[in-house]
Amino acid sequence: MRKHRVLLIVALAIIVALMVAGCGGNQATSGQGSATSGSSSSSGTMAKQPEFVWRMQVIHNTGQSDFEQNKQTAEKIYKATNGRLKIEVHPNGTFASSMEAFQAVGDGVFEMLSSWPSYAKGIDYAFQVLGTGNLTMDAHDKWVWVYEAGGWDLLQKAFDKINLKLLAVEIWGTEVLMANQPFKTIEEMKGKKFRTSDPRLLEKNGVAAITMPLEEVFTAMSTGAVDMAEFGNLDWNKGIGLTDVAKYGIFPDFWNVHFITTVVVNKDAWNKLPPDLQQIVEMAFQSDELKHWTRSQYRSALAMKELEKSGKMQFLRMDDEQWIKLREQMYQIEQEDIKKYGGLTAEVYQSLYKFMEDWYPYKDIARWWGWGLTPEQQLGYQPKK
C-alpha cells in the first residue's frame, strides 16, 4: 500500500507541475487570456498564421531608403511577436492618395500610415504647424520639443480628431531646393515659379510660389512648369528622379525645416491588439525613428559627392544675412494663423514659442565646438581630393 501511495503522490506532483507549466505558457503567449489555435507557445515557435494582419501605407515609394526601413521595422515586429502580428508595408497611393491618406486610415480603409501631418491640415490647420513651417527649428530641437516639452501630446490631441493613435515621429533629413538657376537670395527668385508646401512667405517677397502634391512634382520640374521645387532630402529626390532634371541643389532648407513624418494607426485596430503586442509595436517604431534621419542624411552626403564628381549638379548655400528679416516676416504670418484659426493651432504655436525661448539660449551657449568653422578646420587637416 505504501508503495502505491508513494507512486500516486509522485504522479500527482508531475501532473501539477505540468499544469503550472501549461498555464505559464498561455500567459506568455497573449496579453488577453489563453492562446488561440494560431498563437505561438512560450517556446518561441512561430505562429502557424498571424492573429492580426495590418496594412501600412507609407509616403515613400519602393526602393527608397525610408520605405525599406519601414519594411525592416515590420519584419522586426513579425519576429518579435512570433508571427502573431504581420504588418504589410505598401508604397504611397496604394489605398489612398497622399492628400487623403490620413482621413482614409482614420476611417478604417487600412490600418497604418506613415506620412507628413501637414497633409491633414484641411481637417485642422494645427497639423500644418505640428508638421512643418518656414524658418522653424532643426531636427534636434524638434525631437526635444516632441519628447520633453509637450509636442507629443499636442500631436496626439490633433490625431484624436481623426481616430488615430500616434506611434512614432520620424523627423525628416535636411531638404534641398532643386533648381535650374544658382539662386543665392530670395530677391533673385522674384517672379520665378517655386513649388512649395507653404507659399505665403515667398509670396510676400515676390516669388510665384505654388503648391502641388508629390505625384506632380517630377513632371513640373522636367517640363519647366516650375523653375525650382522643394520636396525632400537629396537622397529622396534622387530616388524620384529630381536630380536628373535639376542643375543646382540649394541649401539651407528654410521652407520645410526638418519636417515631421508621423507613424499612426487606426484606433479601432489598435484597441483590438493585446497589450503585449501594442508595446512591441510602439517600441519597434520608436527605436527606428532616429535611423530615418541618420540614413537619409548620410546617403544624401554620399549622393552630393557623387553628383558633384559626375558634373551632373552643383551645390551652393544661400546668403545667411537674409534669414533675420525673413524670420521676422514668418513670425507675423504665424500671428495671422493664430488670429485666423485659434484653437489647437494657437495652442501649438504658444507651446513652440515657450520652448524656443527656454531652449535657444541654452543651445547657443552649449553649441558644438566646431560651429562656424570650415570643414577643413573641423577636420584639422586637408583631405585628399
Coordinates of C-alpha atoms in Angstrom, one line a residue, residues 132-343:
T132 CA 6.4 71.8 -40.8
G133 CA 6.9 75.5 -41.3
N134 CA 9.2 78.1 -42.9
L135 CA 12.3 79.0 -40.8
T136 CA 11.4 76.7 -37.9
M137 CA 13.6 74.5 -35.7
D138 CA 16.1 72.0 -36.7
A139 CA 15.7 68.2 -36.2
H140 CA 17.4 68.0 -32.8
D141 CA 15.3 70.9 -31.4
K142 CA 12.1 69.3 -32.7
W143 CA 12.9 66.0 -31.0
V144 CA 13.5 67.8 -27.7
W145 CA 10.2 69.6 -28.1
V146 CA 8.3 66.4 -29.1
Y147 CA 9.6 64.3 -26.2
E148 CA 10.3 66.8 -23.4
A149 CA 8.2 69.9 -23.9
G150 CA 4.7 68.8 -24.9
G151 CA 4.9 68.2 -28.6
W152 CA 3.9 64.6 -28.5
D153 CA 0.7 65.3 -26.5
L154 CA -0.3 68.1 -29.0
L155 CA 0.3 65.7 -31.9
Q156 CA -1.9 63.1 -30.3
K157 CA -4.6 65.7 -29.5
A158 CA -4.7 66.5 -33.2
F159 CA -4.9 62.9 -34.3
D160 CA -7.7 62.3 -31.8
K161 CA -9.8 64.3 -34.3
I162 CA -9.5 61.6 -36.9
N163 CA -9.5 58.4 -34.8
L164 CA -5.7 57.8 -35.0
K165 CA -3.1 56.7 -32.4
L166 CA 0.4 58.2 -32.7
L167 CA 3.1 55.6 -32.6
A168 CA 6.3 57.3 -33.7
V169 CA 7.8 60.6 -35.1
E170 CA 10.3 60.3 -37.9
I171 CA 11.9 63.7 -38.4
W172 CA 13.0 64.3 -41.9
G173 CA 16.5 65.0 -43.0
T174 CA 17.7 68.3 -44.4
E175 CA 15.8 69.2 -47.6
V176 CA 17.5 70.6 -50.7
L177 CA 16.0 73.0 -53.3
M178 CA 16.1 71.6 -56.8
A179 CA 16.6 74.4 -59.3
N180 CA 18.0 75.3 -62.7
Q181 CA 19.5 78.6 -61.7
P182 CA 22.0 79.3 -58.9
F183 CA 19.8 81.4 -56.6
K184 CA 21.7 82.9 -53.6
T185 CA 18.9 85.2 -52.3
I186 CA 15.1 85.4 -52.2
E187 CA 15.4 88.6 -54.1
E188 CA 16.9 86.7 -57.1
M189 CA 13.8 84.4 -57.1
K190 CA 11.3 87.2 -57.7
G191 CA 8.9 86.3 -60.5
K192 CA 10.1 82.7 -60.6
K193 CA 7.9 79.7 -60.1
F194 CA 8.7 77.9 -56.9
R195 CA 6.9 74.6 -55.9
T196 CA 6.5 74.6 -52.1
S197 CA 4.0 73.4 -49.4
D198 CA 3.5 76.8 -47.8
P199 CA 3.8 79.7 -50.3
R200 CA 3.0 82.7 -48.1
L201 CA 6.5 83.8 -47.1
L202 CA 7.7 83.5 -50.6
E203 CA 4.7 85.4 -51.9
K204 CA 5.4 88.3 -49.5
N205 CA 8.8 88.6 -51.3
G206 CA 7.5 88.5 -54.9
V207 CA 8.1 84.8 -55.7
A208 CA 5.4 83.0 -57.7
A209 CA 5.0 80.2 -55.2
I210 CA 2.6 77.3 -55.9
T211 CA 1.6 74.1 -54.2
M212 CA 1.2 70.7 -55.7
P213 CA 1.2 67.1 -54.4
L214 CA 4.1 64.7 -54.6
E215 CA 2.7 62.9 -57.6
E216 CA 3.1 66.0 -59.8
V217 CA 6.5 67.4 -58.8
F218 CA 8.7 65.5 -61.2
T219 CA 6.6 66.4 -64.2
A220 CA 6.5 70.0 -63.2
M221 CA 10.3 70.2 -62.9
S222 CA 11.1 68.2 -66.0
T223 CA 8.7 70.2 -68.2
G224 CA 9.7 73.6 -66.8
A225 CA 6.3 74.3 -65.4
V226 CA 8.2 75.4 -62.2
D227 CA 11.7 76.9 -62.0
M228 CA 12.5 75.2 -58.7
A229 CA 11.0 72.7 -56.3
E230 CA 11.4 71.7 -52.7
F231 CA 10.2 68.3 -51.7
G232 CA 12.7 66.1 -49.9
N233 CA 16.3 65.4 -48.9
L234 CA 18.8 64.9 -51.6
D235 CA 18.8 61.1 -51.4
W236 CA 15.0 61.0 -51.5
N237 CA 14.9 63.4 -54.5
K238 CA 17.4 61.2 -56.3
G239 CA 15.0 58.3 -55.7
I240 CA 12.2 60.1 -57.5
G241 CA 14.4 61.4 -60.3
L242 CA 14.6 65.1 -59.5
T243 CA 18.4 65.0 -59.6
D244 CA 18.1 64.1 -63.3
V245 CA 16.2 67.3 -64.1
A246 CA 17.9 69.9 -61.9
K247 CA 21.2 71.6 -62.3
Y248 CA 21.6 73.0 -58.8
G249 CA 21.0 71.8 -55.3
I250 CA 20.5 74.8 -53.0
F251 CA 20.8 74.9 -49.2
P252 CA 19.8 75.7 -46.4
D253 CA 16.3 74.3 -46.1
F254 CA 14.2 77.3 -45.0
W255 CA 10.8 76.2 -46.4
N256 CA 10.2 72.8 -44.6
V257 CA 12.8 72.8 -41.9
H258 CA 13.2 69.1 -40.8
F259 CA 9.5 68.5 -41.1
I260 CA 7.9 65.7 -39.2
T261 CA 6.7 62.3 -40.5
T262 CA 4.3 60.6 -38.2
V263 CA 3.5 56.9 -37.9
V264 CA -0.1 56.4 -36.9
V265 CA -2.6 53.6 -36.6
N266 CA -6.4 53.4 -36.7
K267 CA -7.6 53.4 -33.1
D268 CA -10.1 50.6 -33.6
A269 CA -7.4 48.3 -34.9
W270 CA -5.1 49.4 -32.1
N271 CA -7.6 48.6 -29.4
K272 CA -8.1 45.1 -30.7
L273 CA -4.4 44.4 -30.2
P274 CA -3.4 42.7 -26.9
P275 CA -1.2 44.9 -24.6
D276 CA 2.0 42.9 -25.2
L277 CA 1.7 43.3 -28.9
Q278 CA 0.9 47.0 -28.5
Q279 CA 4.1 47.6 -26.6
I280 CA 6.2 45.7 -29.2
V281 CA 4.8 47.8 -32.0
E282 CA 5.4 51.1 -30.1
M283 CA 9.0 50.1 -29.1
A284 CA 9.9 48.9 -32.6
F285 CA 8.8 52.0 -34.5
Q286 CA 10.2 54.4 -31.9
S287 CA 13.5 52.6 -31.7
D288 CA 13.9 53.1 -35.5
E289 CA 12.9 56.8 -35.5
L290 CA 16.5 58.2 -35.5
K291 CA 17.7 55.9 -38.2
H292 CA 15.3 57.6 -40.7
W293 CA 17.2 60.8 -40.1
T294 CA 20.7 59.4 -39.9
R295 CA 20.4 57.2 -43.0
S296 CA 18.8 60.0 -45.1
Q297 CA 21.5 62.4 -44.1
Y298 CA 24.4 60.2 -44.7
R299 CA 23.0 58.9 -48.0
S300 CA 22.4 62.5 -49.1
A301 CA 26.1 63.3 -48.3
L302 CA 27.2 60.5 -50.5
A303 CA 24.8 61.4 -53.2
M304 CA 26.1 65.0 -53.2
K305 CA 29.7 63.8 -53.6
E306 CA 28.7 61.5 -56.5
L307 CA 26.6 64.2 -58.3
E308 CA 29.4 66.8 -57.9
K309 CA 32.0 64.4 -59.1
S310 CA 30.0 63.4 -62.2
G311 CA 29.3 67.1 -63.0
K312 CA 25.5 66.5 -63.1
M313 CA 24.8 69.0 -60.3
Q314 CA 26.4 71.8 -58.4
F315 CA 25.6 72.7 -54.8
L316 CA 25.6 76.0 -53.1
R317 CA 24.3 77.8 -49.9
M318 CA 22.2 80.9 -49.9
D319 CA 23.3 84.1 -48.1
D320 CA 22.7 83.9 -44.4
E321 CA 22.0 87.6 -43.7
Q322 CA 18.6 87.4 -45.2
W323 CA 17.2 85.0 -42.6
I324 CA 16.9 87.6 -39.9
K325 CA 14.4 89.7 -41.9
L326 CA 12.6 86.6 -43.3
R327 CA 12.2 85.0 -39.8
E328 CA 10.5 88.3 -38.6
Q329 CA 8.2 88.1 -41.6
M330 CA 7.4 84.5 -40.7
Y331 CA 6.5 85.4 -37.2
Q332 CA 4.0 87.9 -38.5
I333 CA 2.5 85.1 -40.7
E334 CA 2.3 82.9 -37.6
Q335 CA 0.4 85.6 -35.7
E336 CA -2.1 85.7 -38.6
D337 CA -2.5 82.0 -38.3
I338 CA -3.3 82.3 -34.6
K339 CA -5.8 85.0 -35.2
K340 CA -7.5 83.1 -38.1
Y341 CA -7.6 79.6 -36.7
G342 CA -7.3 79.9 -32.9
G343 CA -7.9 76.7 -31.0

